Short mmCIF file of C-alpha atoms in Angstrom, two decimals:
data_model
loop_
_atom_site.label_atom_id
_atom_site.label_comp_id
_atom_site.label_asym_id
_atom_site.label_seq_id
_atom_site.Cartn_x
_atom_site.Cartn_y
_atom_site.Cartn_z
CA UNK X 1 -22.78 29.51 -11.34
CA UNK X 2 -20.49 28.48 -8.50
CA UNK X 3 -16.83 28.66 -9.32
CA UNK X 4 -15.42 25.14 -9.40
CA UNK X 5 -12.12 26.46 -8.14
CA UNK X 6 -13.67 27.54 -4.84
CA UNK X 7 -16.61 25.19 -4.28
CA UNK X 8 -17.64 24.92 -0.67
CA UNK X 9 -20.18 22.22 0.35
CA UNK X 10 -23.03 23.10 2.73
CA UNK X 11 -21.29 21.32 5.54
CA UNK X 12 -17.53 21.10 4.92
CA UNK X 13 -16.62 18.74 7.76
CA UNK X 14 -19.50 16.40 7.07
CA UNK X 15 -18.28 16.09 3.48
CA UNK X 16 -14.70 15.53 4.67
CA UNK X 17 -15.87 12.87 7.16
CA UNK X 18 -17.76 10.98 4.45
CA UNK X 19 -14.85 11.15 1.97
CA UNK X 20 -12.39 10.03 4.61
CA UNK X 21 -14.61 7.14 5.76
CA UNK X 22 -14.99 5.87 2.23
CA UNK X 23 -11.24 5.94 1.65
CA UNK X 24 -10.57 4.41 5.11
CA UNK X 25 -12.95 1.59 4.18
CA UNK X 26 -11.20 0.94 0.86
CA UNK X 27 -7.63 1.04 2.24
CA UNK X 28 -8.72 -1.11 5.19
CA UNK X 29 -10.19 -3.71 2.86
CA UNK X 30 -6.86 -4.23 1.07
CA UNK X 31 -5.38 -5.77 4.30
CA UNK X 32 -8.32 -6.83 6.44
CA UNK X 33 -8.86 -10.16 4.57
CA UNK X 34 -5.22 -11.29 4.91
CA UNK X 35 -5.42 -12.64 8.42
CA UNK X 36 -8.76 -14.35 7.74
CA UNK X 37 -7.45 -16.38 4.74
CA UNK X 38 -6.91 -19.69 6.59
CA UNK X 39 -10.45 -19.49 8.04
CA UNK X 40 -11.99 -18.54 4.69
CA UNK X 41 -10.15 -21.34 2.89
CA UNK X 42 -11.21 -23.88 5.51
CA UNK X 43 -14.87 -22.80 5.56
CA UNK X 44 -15.12 -22.92 1.78
CA UNK X 45 -13.31 -26.25 1.52
CA UNK X 46 -10.23 -25.22 -0.50
CA UNK X 47 -6.45 -25.36 0.08
CA UNK X 48 -4.50 -22.45 1.51
CA UNK X 49 -2.87 -21.85 -1.91
CA UNK X 50 -6.28 -21.51 -3.59
CA UNK X 51 -7.31 -19.18 -0.80
CA UNK X 52 -4.59 -16.69 -1.69
CA UNK X 53 -6.49 -15.84 -4.91
CA UNK X 54 -8.84 -13.87 -2.58
CA UNK X 55 -5.91 -11.41 -2.23
CA UNK X 56 -4.53 -11.74 -5.74
CA UNK X 57 -7.86 -11.18 -7.54
CA UNK X 58 -8.40 -7.92 -5.60
CA UNK X 59 -4.85 -6.72 -6.24
CA UNK X 60 -4.88 -7.52 -9.96
CA UNK X 61 -8.13 -5.65 -10.71
CA UNK X 62 -7.20 -2.82 -8.39
CA UNK X 63 -3.90 -2.30 -10.25
CA UNK X 64 -5.72 -2.33 -13.62
CA UNK X 65 -8.36 0.25 -12.52
CA UNK X 66 -5.99 2.80 -10.98
CA UNK X 67 -4.34 4.02 -14.21
CA UNK X 68 -7.78 4.25 -15.85
CA UNK X 69 -8.98 6.77 -13.26
CA UNK X 70 -8.10 9.78 -15.37
CA UNK X 71 -10.08 8.52 -18.36
CA UNK X 72 -13.05 7.51 -16.12
CA UNK X 73 -13.01 11.05 -14.67
CA UNK X 74 -13.10 12.71 -18.05
CA UNK X 75 -15.92 10.45 -19.19
CA UNK X 76 -18.18 10.46 -16.12
CA UNK X 77 -17.06 13.35 -13.95
CA UNK X 78 -15.36 13.26 -10.55
CA UNK X 79 -18.43 13.07 -8.32
CA UNK X 80 -20.33 10.48 -10.35
CA UNK X 81 -17.20 8.33 -10.58
CA UNK X 82 -16.59 8.53 -6.84
CA UNK X 83 -20.19 7.80 -5.91
CA UNK X 84 -20.44 4.98 -8.48
CA UNK X 85 -17.20 3.43 -7.19
CA UNK X 86 -18.36 3.59 -3.55
CA UNK X 87 -21.81 2.14 -4.34
CA UNK X 88 -20.39 -0.72 -6.40
CA UNK X 89 -17.63 -1.36 -3.82
CA UNK X 90 -20.28 -1.58 -1.14
CA UNK X 91 -22.43 -3.94 -3.23
CA UNK X 92 -19.49 -6.21 -4.06
CA UNK X 93 -18.43 -6.18 -0.37
CA UNK X 94 -21.85 -7.54 0.53
CA UNK X 95 -21.61 -10.16 -2.24
CA UNK X 96 -18.15 -11.21 -0.94
CA UNK X 97 -19.65 -11.89 2.48
CA UNK X 98 -22.60 -13.68 0.88
CA UNK X 99 -20.41 -15.93 -1.35
CA UNK X 100 -21.03 -19.66 -0.99
CA UNK X 101 -17.98 -20.92 -2.87
CA UNK X 102 -14.39 -19.88 -3.45
CA UNK X 103 -15.14 -19.19 -7.12
CA UNK X 104 -17.90 -16.76 -6.19
CA UNK X 105 -15.69 -15.07 -3.61
CA UNK X 106 -12.79 -14.64 -6.04
CA UNK X 107 -15.08 -13.14 -8.73
CA UNK X 108 -16.67 -10.67 -6.27
CA UNK X 109 -13.22 -9.79 -4.81
CA UNK X 110 -11.98 -9.05 -8.32
CA UNK X 111 -14.92 -6.74 -8.93
CA UNK X 112 -14.43 -5.16 -5.52
CA UNK X 113 -10.76 -4.48 -6.32
CA UNK X 114 -11.74 -2.87 -9.65
CA UNK X 115 -14.30 -0.51 -8.14
CA UNK X 116 -11.90 0.29 -5.27
CA UNK X 117 -9.35 1.60 -7.82
CA UNK X 118 -10.75 5.12 -8.42
CA UNK X 119 -11.79 5.69 -4.77
CA UNK X 120 -8.51 6.94 -3.35
CA UNK X 121 -7.54 9.21 -6.29
CA UNK X 122 -11.12 10.62 -6.41
CA UNK X 123 -11.14 11.22 -2.68
CA UNK X 124 -7.83 13.09 -3.01
CA UNK X 125 -9.16 15.11 -5.97
CA UNK X 126 -12.47 16.02 -4.29
CA UNK X 127 -10.71 17.04 -1.05
CA UNK X 128 -8.57 19.42 -3.10
CA UNK X 129 -11.81 20.77 -4.62
CA UNK X 130 -13.57 21.59 -1.38
CA UNK X 131 -10.53 22.98 0.48
CA UNK X 132 -9.47 26.48 -0.51
CA UNK X 133 -5.97 26.77 -2.00
CA UNK X 134 -4.46 28.03 1.27
CA UNK X 135 -5.63 24.89 3.08
CA UNK X 136 -5.01 22.11 0.53
CA UNK X 137 -2.05 20.88 2.53
CA UNK X 138 -4.49 20.12 5.32
CA UNK X 139 -6.61 18.02 2.90
CA UNK X 140 -3.57 16.00 1.82
CA UNK X 141 -2.39 15.59 5.42
CA UNK X 142 -5.82 14.31 6.40
CA UNK X 143 -5.77 11.76 3.62
CA UNK X 144 -2.24 10.70 4.57
CA UNK X 145 -3.47 9.99 8.12
CA UNK X 146 -6.17 7.67 6.70
CA UNK X 147 -3.57 5.98 4.48
CA UNK X 148 -1.30 5.26 7.44
CA UNK X 149 -3.88 4.18 10.03
CA UNK X 150 -6.08 1.89 7.88
CA UNK X 151 -3.35 -0.73 7.06
CA UNK X 152 -2.46 -0.90 10.79
CA UNK X 153 -6.06 -1.33 11.88
CA UNK X 154 -6.86 -3.82 9.08
CA UNK X 155 -5.11 -6.99 10.30
CA UNK X 156 -6.05 -6.38 13.96
CA UNK X 157 -9.72 -5.76 13.02
CA UNK X 158 -9.79 -8.71 10.64
CA UNK X 159 -8.35 -11.05 13.24
CA UNK X 160 -10.74 -9.87 15.96
CA UNK X 161 -13.85 -10.17 13.72
CA UNK X 162 -12.78 -13.62 12.48
CA UNK X 163 -12.14 -14.86 16.00
CA UNK X 164 -15.26 -13.42 17.63
CA UNK X 165 -17.83 -13.50 14.83
CA UNK X 166 -17.32 -15.01 11.35
CA UNK X 167 -15.29 -14.07 8.29
CA UNK X 168 -18.20 -12.69 6.20
CA UNK X 169 -18.41 -9.78 8.66
CA UNK X 170 -15.06 -8.40 7.50
CA UNK X 171 -16.95 -7.58 4.27
CA UNK X 172 -20.38 -6.77 5.76
CA UNK X 173 -18.97 -3.96 7.88
CA UNK X 174 -18.38 -2.00 4.65
CA UNK X 175 -22.10 -1.87 3.86
CA UNK X 176 -23.25 0.81 6.37
CA UNK X 177 -20.07 2.85 5.83
CA UNK X 178 -20.46 2.76 2.09
CA UNK X 179 -24.16 3.75 2.25
CA UNK X 180 -23.40 6.66 4.62
CA UNK X 181 -20.44 7.88 2.56
CA UNK X 182 -22.19 7.76 -0.79
CA UNK X 183 -25.38 9.56 0.42
CA UNK X 184 -23.47 12.28 2.28
CA UNK X 185 -20.92 12.98 -0.46
CA UNK X 186 -23.66 13.15 -3.07
CA UNK X 187 -25.86 15.55 -1.06
CA UNK X 188 -22.85 17.76 -0.16
CA UNK X 189 -21.20 17.95 -3.64
CA UNK X 190 -24.01 17.55 -6.18
CA UNK X 191 -24.37 21.31 -6.67
CA UNK X 192 -20.85 21.52 -8.09
CA UNK X 193 -20.89 21.62 -11.88
CA UNK X 194 -18.55 19.42 -13.89
CA UNK X 195 -17.60 19.13 -17.53
CA UNK X 196 -17.25 15.73 -19.16
CA UNK X 197 -15.78 14.76 -22.50
CA UNK X 198 -16.58 11.84 -24.72
CA UNK X 199 -13.27 11.17 -26.47
CA UNK X 200 -12.81 7.97 -28.48
CA UNK X 201 -12.08 4.85 -26.38
CA UNK X 202 -8.49 3.67 -26.72
CA UNK X 203 -9.32 -0.07 -26.95
CA UNK X 204 -5.74 -1.12 -27.82
CA UNK X 205 -4.38 0.81 -24.85
CA UNK X 206 -6.92 -0.78 -22.50
CA UNK X 207 -6.14 -4.31 -23.83
CA UNK X 208 -2.36 -3.80 -23.44
CA UNK X 209 -2.85 -2.30 -19.93
CA UNK X 210 -5.05 -5.14 -18.73
CA UNK X 211 -2.70 -7.82 -20.09
CA UNK X 212 0.54 -6.18 -18.93
CA UNK X 213 -0.53 -4.96 -15.42
CA UNK X 214 -2.73 -7.97 -14.76
CA UNK X 215 -0.02 -10.56 -15.49
CA UNK X 216 2.62 -8.49 -13.66
CA UNK X 217 0.44 -8.42 -10.52
CA UNK X 218 -0.12 -12.18 -10.74
CA UNK X 219 3.66 -12.73 -11.16
CA UNK X 220 4.33 -10.64 -8.06
CA UNK X 221 1.64 -12.34 -6.03
CA UNK X 222 2.42 -15.93 -7.02
CA UNK X 223 6.18 -15.70 -7.67
CA UNK X 224 7.23 -16.92 -4.26
CA UNK X 225 4.74 -19.78 -4.27
CA UNK X 226 5.94 -21.01 -7.64
CA UNK X 227 9.68 -20.47 -7.01
CA UNK X 228 9.89 -17.58 -9.48
CA UNK X 229 11.75 -18.32 -12.72
CA UNK X 230 12.01 -22.00 -11.94
CA UNK X 231 8.34 -22.03 -12.98
CA UNK X 232 7.45 -22.10 -16.68
CA UNK X 233 4.19 -20.29 -15.90
CA UNK X 234 6.07 -17.39 -14.26
CA UNK X 235 8.45 -17.09 -17.16
CA UNK X 236 5.68 -17.04 -19.77
CA UNK X 237 3.62 -14.46 -17.79
CA UNK X 238 6.67 -12.29 -17.21
CA UNK X 239 7.57 -12.25 -20.92
CA UNK X 240 4.02 -11.48 -22.02
CA UNK X 241 3.71 -8.79 -19.34
CA UNK X 242 6.97 -7.12 -20.32
CA UNK X 243 6.09 -7.09 -24.01
CA UNK X 244 2.62 -5.76 -23.25
CA UNK X 245 3.85 -2.96 -20.97
CA UNK X 246 6.58 -1.79 -23.37
CA UNK X 247 4.01 -1.81 -26.20
CA UNK X 248 1.53 0.02 -23.97
CA UNK X 249 4.03 2.86 -23.31
CA UNK X 250 4.93 3.20 -26.95
CA UNK X 251 1.24 3.14 -28.02
CA UNK X 252 0.04 5.61 -25.35
CA UNK X 253 2.75 8.15 -26.14
CA UNK X 254 1.69 8.16 -29.81
CA UNK X 255 -2.06 7.97 -29.24
CA UNK X 256 -4.08 11.15 -29.71
CA UNK X 257 -6.63 10.16 -27.01
CA UNK X 258 -4.57 7.94 -24.65
CA UNK X 259 -6.39 5.94 -21.95
CA UNK X 260 -3.52 6.85 -19.59
CA UNK X 261 -1.76 10.19 -19.78
CA UNK X 262 1.92 9.14 -19.58
CA UNK X 263 2.96 12.65 -20.74
CA UNK X 264 2.55 13.74 -17.15
CA UNK X 265 6.01 12.28 -16.51
CA UNK X 266 7.47 15.14 -18.57
CA UNK X 267 6.78 17.27 -15.54
CA UNK X 268 9.85 17.12 -13.30
CA UNK X 269 8.04 17.36 -9.95
CA UNK X 270 5.48 14.71 -10.94
CA UNK X 271 8.22 12.29 -12.04
CA UNK X 272 10.51 12.84 -9.03
CA UNK X 273 7.57 12.90 -6.62
CA UNK X 274 6.09 9.68 -8.03
CA UNK X 275 9.49 7.93 -7.92
CA UNK X 276 10.00 9.01 -4.28
CA UNK X 277 6.46 8.00 -3.35
CA UNK X 278 6.79 4.60 -4.99
CA UNK X 279 10.17 3.68 -3.52
CA UNK X 280 9.44 5.22 -0.08
CA UNK X 281 6.08 3.42 0.17
CA UNK X 282 7.65 0.18 -1.01
CA UNK X 283 10.20 0.38 1.84
CA UNK X 284 7.51 1.42 4.34
CA UNK X 285 5.33 -1.52 3.16
CA UNK X 286 8.27 -3.89 3.54
CA UNK X 287 8.63 -2.93 7.19
CA UNK X 288 4.97 -3.68 7.72
CA UNK X 289 5.41 -7.13 6.17
CA UNK X 290 8.71 -8.36 7.66
CA UNK X 291 8.16 -7.14 11.22
CA UNK X 292 4.87 -8.99 11.98
CA UNK X 293 6.04 -12.00 9.99
CA UNK X 294 9.25 -12.26 12.04
CA UNK X 295 7.37 -11.71 15.33
CA UNK X 296 4.78 -14.42 14.58
CA UNK X 297 7.02 -17.10 13.07
CA UNK X 298 10.20 -16.70 15.13
CA UNK X 299 9.36 -14.77 18.31
CA UNK X 300 6.17 -16.54 19.34
CA UNK X 301 3.80 -13.59 19.00
CA UNK X 302 0.13 -14.18 18.09
CA UNK X 303 -1.34 -12.19 15.19
CA UNK X 304 -3.05 -9.80 17.58
CA UNK X 305 0.12 -9.09 19.64
CA UNK X 306 2.21 -8.68 16.47
CA UNK X 307 -0.38 -6.13 15.34
CA UNK X 308 -0.23 -4.35 18.72
CA UNK X 309 3.59 -4.24 18.55
CA UNK X 310 3.38 -2.55 15.12
CA UNK X 311 0.43 -0.27 15.98
CA UNK X 312 2.35 2.55 17.80
CA UNK X 313 3.59 3.61 14.37
CA UNK X 314 0.16 5.24 13.85
CA UNK X 315 0.05 7.24 17.11
CA UNK X 316 2.23 10.22 16.22
CA UNK X 317 0.80 10.64 12.66
CA UNK X 318 -2.67 11.01 14.28
CA UNK X 319 -1.36 13.73 16.59
CA UNK X 320 0.94 15.51 14.17
CA UNK X 321 -1.18 15.43 11.01
CA UNK X 322 -3.28 18.57 11.78
CA UNK X 323 -0.11 20.51 12.71
CA UNK X 324 1.73 19.41 9.59
CA UNK X 325 -1.28 20.22 7.39
CA UNK X 326 -1.50 23.72 8.85
CA UNK X 327 2.16 24.71 8.80
CA UNK X 328 3.86 22.55 6.18
CA UNK X 329 3.53 25.09 3.40
CA UNK X 330 5.75 27.51 5.36
CA UNK X 331 8.69 25.14 4.81
CA UNK X 332 10.51 23.75 1.81
CA UNK X 333 8.63 20.42 1.36
CA UNK X 334 11.90 18.72 0.35
CA UNK X 335 13.17 19.31 3.89
CA UNK X 336 10.05 17.70 5.37
CA UNK X 337 10.30 14.72 3.01
CA UNK X 338 14.03 14.41 3.87
CA UNK X 339 13.12 14.42 7.57
CA UNK X 340 10.68 11.61 6.83
CA UNK X 341 13.26 9.48 4.99
CA UNK X 342 15.93 10.18 7.62
CA UNK X 343 13.62 9.14 10.49
CA UNK X 344 12.26 6.00 8.86
CA UNK X 345 15.78 5.07 7.74
CA UNK X 346 17.12 5.54 11.27
CA UNK X 347 14.29 3.37 12.69
CA UNK X 348 15.35 0.56 10.35
CA UNK X 349 19.00 0.88 11.34
CA UNK X 350 17.91 0.70 15.01
CA UNK X 351 15.99 -2.49 14.24
CA UNK X 352 19.12 -3.83 12.63
CA UNK X 353 20.56 -3.89 16.15
CA UNK X 354 17.84 -6.19 17.45
CA UNK X 355 18.49 -9.72 18.70
CA UNK X 356 16.23 -12.60 19.72
CA UNK X 357 16.03 -11.20 23.28
CA UNK X 358 14.34 -7.94 22.19
CA UNK X 359 11.19 -7.26 24.19
CA UNK X 360 7.75 -5.95 23.21
CA UNK X 361 8.36 -2.49 24.64
CA UNK X 362 11.53 -1.94 22.57
CA UNK X 363 9.81 -3.00 19.40
CA UNK X 364 6.84 -0.77 20.15
CA UNK X 365 9.11 2.24 20.98
CA UNK X 366 10.95 2.00 17.66
CA UNK X 367 7.57 1.79 15.87
CA UNK X 368 6.50 4.93 17.79
CA UNK X 369 9.69 6.72 16.71
CA UNK X 370 9.14 5.72 13.06
CA UNK X 371 5.74 7.39 13.30
CA UNK X 372 7.53 10.77 13.10
CA UNK X 373 8.78 9.83 9.67
CA UNK X 374 5.45 8.43 8.57
CA UNK X 375 3.72 11.66 9.61
CA UNK X 376 6.00 13.65 7.30
CA UNK X 377 5.89 11.19 4.39
CA UNK X 378 2.62 11.31 2.46
CA UNK X 379 1.58 14.94 2.60
CA UNK X 380 4.83 16.66 1.44
CA UNK X 381 5.49 14.09 -1.30
CA UNK X 382 1.91 14.10 -2.57
CA UNK X 383 1.99 17.89 -2.71
CA UNK X 384 5.21 17.72 -4.75
CA UNK X 385 3.62 15.13 -7.08
CA UNK X 386 0.60 17.36 -7.79
CA UNK X 387 2.34 20.73 -7.57
CA UNK X 388 2.39 21.54 -11.32
CA UNK X 389 -0.85 19.79 -12.28
CA UNK X 390 -4.08 21.58 -13.00
CA UNK X 391 -7.63 20.74 -14.03
CA UNK X 392 -8.15 17.16 -15.22
CA UNK X 393 -4.44 16.48 -14.79
CA UNK X 394 -4.93 16.33 -10.99
CA UNK X 395 -7.24 13.26 -11.24
CA UNK X 396 -5.01 11.69 -13.87
CA UNK X 397 -1.86 12.32 -11.88
CA UNK X 398 -3.39 11.13 -8.62
CA UNK X 399 -4.56 7.88 -10.22
CA UNK X 400 -1.21 7.29 -11.88
CA UNK X 401 0.83 8.08 -8.76
CA UNK X 402 -1.43 5.86 -6.64
CA UNK X 403 -1.01 3.09 -9.20
CA UNK X 404 2.76 3.20 -8.87
CA UNK X 405 2.53 3.40 -5.09
CA UNK X 406 0.36 0.26 -5.01
CA UNK X 407 2.69 -1.45 -7.51
CA UNK X 408 5.66 -0.53 -5.30
CA UNK X 409 3.85 -2.25 -2.40
CA UNK X 410 3.34 -5.39 -4.52
CA UNK X 411 7.05 -5.50 -5.44
CA UNK X 412 7.92 -5.00 -1.77
CA UNK X 413 5.61 -7.79 -0.70
CA UNK X 414 7.20 -10.28 -3.09
CA UNK X 415 10.82 -9.23 -2.66
CA UNK X 416 10.59 -9.08 1.13
CA UNK X 417 9.47 -12.70 1.44
CA UNK X 418 11.99 -13.82 -1.17
CA UNK X 419 14.98 -11.96 0.25
CA UNK X 420 14.08 -12.89 3.82
CA UNK X 421 13.87 -16.62 3.09
CA UNK X 422 16.99 -16.64 0.87
CA UNK X 423 19.11 -14.87 3.45
CA UNK X 424 17.83 -17.26 6.12
CA UNK X 425 19.00 -20.24 4.00
CA UNK X 426 22.40 -18.54 3.58
CA UNK X 427 22.87 -17.85 7.32
CA UNK X 428 21.45 -21.27 8.30
CA UNK X 429 24.07 -23.00 6.15
CA UNK X 430 26.91 -20.92 7.65
CA UNK X 431 25.77 -21.48 11.24
CA UNK X 432 25.29 -25.20 10.67
CA UNK X 433 28.93 -25.55 9.56
CA UNK X 434 29.94 -24.53 13.09
CA UNK X 435 28.02 -27.36 14.66
CA UNK X 436 30.36 -30.30 14.14
CA UNK X 437 32.63 -32.68 16.07
CA UNK X 438 35.60 -30.51 15.06
CA UNK X 439 34.28 -27.49 16.97
CA UNK X 440 35.15 -27.86 20.70
CA UNK X 441 32.54 -25.25 21.72
CA UNK X 442 29.78 -27.14 19.84
CA UNK X 443 30.86 -30.49 21.29
CA UNK X 444 30.92 -29.07 24.80
CA UNK X 445 27.45 -27.52 24.31
CA UNK X 446 25.97 -30.85 23.12
CA UNK X 447 27.58 -32.71 26.02
CA UNK X 448 26.16 -30.30 28.57
CA UNK X 449 22.72 -30.96 27.06
CA UNK X 450 23.22 -34.70 27.67
CA UNK X 451 24.59 -35.93 24.37
CA UNK X 452 23.64 -35.87 20.67
CA UNK X 453 20.19 -37.36 20.95
CA UNK X 454 17.61 -36.77 18.21
CA UNK X 455 15.66 -34.48 20.52
CA UNK X 456 18.66 -32.37 21.39
CA UNK X 457 19.80 -32.06 17.74
CA UNK X 458 16.27 -30.98 16.78
CA UNK X 459 16.39 -28.31 19.49
CA UNK X 460 19.80 -27.09 18.18
CA UNK X 461 18.47 -26.96 14.62
CA UNK X 462 15.47 -24.95 15.78
CA UNK X 463 17.79 -22.56 17.60
CA UNK X 464 19.94 -22.18 14.49
CA UNK X 465 16.85 -21.48 12.42
CA UNK X 466 15.66 -18.80 14.80
CA UNK X 467 19.12 -17.12 14.77
CA UNK X 468 19.34 -17.43 10.93
CA UNK X 469 16.02 -15.65 10.58
CA UNK X 470 17.14 -13.02 13.05
CA UNK X 471 20.29 -12.40 10.95
CA UNK X 472 18.18 -12.32 7.75
CA UNK X 473 15.84 -9.77 9.41
CA UNK X 474 18.85 -7.64 10.37
CA UNK X 475 20.19 -7.81 6.82
CA UNK X 476 16.87 -6.65 5.41
CA UNK X 477 16.56 -3.74 7.84
CA UNK X 478 20.02 -2.59 6.86
CA UNK X 479 18.95 -2.59 3.19
CA UNK X 480 15.78 -0.66 4.03
CA UNK X 481 17.62 1.78 6.26
CA UNK X 482 20.15 2.81 3.66
CA UNK X 483 17.46 2.74 0.96
CA UNK X 484 15.52 5.43 2.83
CA UNK X 485 18.73 7.47 3.19
CA UNK X 486 19.29 7.30 -0.58
CA UNK X 487 15.79 8.73 -1.19
CA UNK X 488 16.89 11.95 0.55
CA UNK X 489 19.11 12.61 -2.49
CA UNK X 490 16.33 11.78 -4.95
CA UNK X 491 13.69 14.17 -3.51
CA UNK X 492 16.04 17.16 -3.85
CA UNK X 493 15.83 16.88 -7.65
CA UNK X 494 12.26 18.25 -7.37
CA UNK X 495 11.99 21.95 -8.14
CA UNK X 496 10.03 24.52 -6.07
CA UNK X 497 7.64 26.27 -5.76
CA UNK X 498 5.44 23.37 -4.65
CA UNK X 499 2.48 25.45 -3.46
CA UNK X 500 1.17 28.29 -5.53
CA UNK X 501 -2.08 30.17 -5.52
CA UNK X 502 -4.50 27.85 -7.24
CA UNK X 503 -2.10 24.91 -7.30
CA UNK X 504 -2.42 22.00 -7.55
CA UNK X 505 -5.45 23.38 -9.24
CA UNK X 506 -9.11 23.14 -8.55
CA UNK X 507 -9.66 19.93 -10.38
CA UNK X 508 -12.42 19.70 -12.93
CA UNK X 509 -13.33 16.79 -15.13
CA UNK X 510 -12.97 18.71 -18.31
CA UNK X 511 -9.87 20.12 -19.95
#
C-alpha cells in the first residue's frame, strides 16, 4: 500500500498542471461573466437589474458549498469530490452557454457556483498530498499565483470574447479545460487510497447554513441596488440571515457530527490566519473593484484599457512565486506576510496622491509595485492557516478559510460601491457650495467661459462630479492603505512554528 502521506503521481507536473488549470478555470469564471452582463441581458431580453442575477446566483450557491467541503470530503473522498466537482462544473458551464432564457441561465449559473465551491479547497488539499513536506510551500505558492492571475485575466478575456465572438463562448471555453483536467487528475491520482466515513447527515445544520449564508450573499449583492436598509426586503433578509447564522453557530458547536467543523477556530493559527486572509483579501478585492470602476466612469478608459492598467499587478507574482515557494520556509512567515501588507498598504497610500491628470503609465507602475505585496500574500498566510491542521482537518480548514475569503470579497464589493458613492455625494455637495455668485473666483471662471449658460453650467457640474469622485477615490485608498498597515499587527498574533515535518499534514479523507 502506498503511504498517503507521501503519494507521488506517475507524472508530478502533469498532475500539477491539470489541478492548476481546473482551479484557474473556476476562479476565472467568477469574474469573466461580469463584463458580458449588458450583452447577456440584451440578448436574452431582460433588464440590466435582472441580468445581475447571473452573478448573484453563482455567488450565493458558491458561498453555500464552500463550508460544506469538509463534510463532502469525509463522505466521498478528496479525489472523487474534486473530479465530480470538475465534471459537473464543466457540464453546467456548457448548459450556461446553451441557455435560451434568463431563467435557464440563472439556474445553471447557480448549479455552476455550487459545484465550483469544493474545487479550490480540493485543489489545495490534493497539491499538499502530492508534494513532499519539504516542498509544500511551493504547492501553496503555485496556487496563489493562479488565484492572483485569474481575476485579472477574467474581465479582459470576457470582454474580448464578447466583442469578437458571442457571450456563450465565455462558458464554452471551460469545456475542453474541464475534460482535460478531470481525465488527467483521475489517471494520475486514482492509485491513492482514501478512507471515507458515513456519519449522520446534519440536516438542521445544512438548513441553517443555506438560509443564513444564502440570504447574506443576496443582501450583499443586492444591497446597493435596493438602497440597503431603506428597503423592507433587505431588512427582512438581514434579520432572517442573522438569526439563522447565530443559530447555526450554536447548533454546530453542540452537534456530535457537525456539517461544518467550527471547532477549528480553537486553533490560534487557523483563527488568526483566516482573519488576516479574509480582511487582506477584502482590501485587495476592493482595489480591484474601485480602480477599474473609477478609470471607466471618470477617466474615460474602456473596459479593455482599464483591465490593461490593472494587469501589471500580476507580473511580479508570476516571476516571484517559484522563488517564494522555494525559500519562504527559511523565514518567519509573519515577516513575509507583514511585507505583503506593508507593500499593498503603501501602494494604496501612493494612489491616494493621484489626481485627475494621472496618466496610464503611473497607474500601471503602482500596480506593478503592488504585485510585490500580492506575491507575498497568499502563500505565507495560507501556510499559517493550515500549519496546525492534519488529516481531514486540512480539507475542512481549506474550505472554511476559502469561504471566509470569498465572503470578505463579497463584503468588499458591496461596501466599496456604497462608500465610494456616498463620499462622492458628500464631496459634490461641498464643492457645489463654492460655485455661487458670492465667490469671486467662481464668478470670474464663469465669465471667462462666456457666461452662465445652461451648457456652461452643465460642464461645470460635470467637472465637479469628476473631482468629487476623485476625492472619494482618494478617501477610499487612504482607508485601504491604513487597513493593510493594521493587519501587520494582527498577523503577529500567530504562533510559530508554521512548517513542521509532516505539516500541514498529508490530508486524507478519513479521521
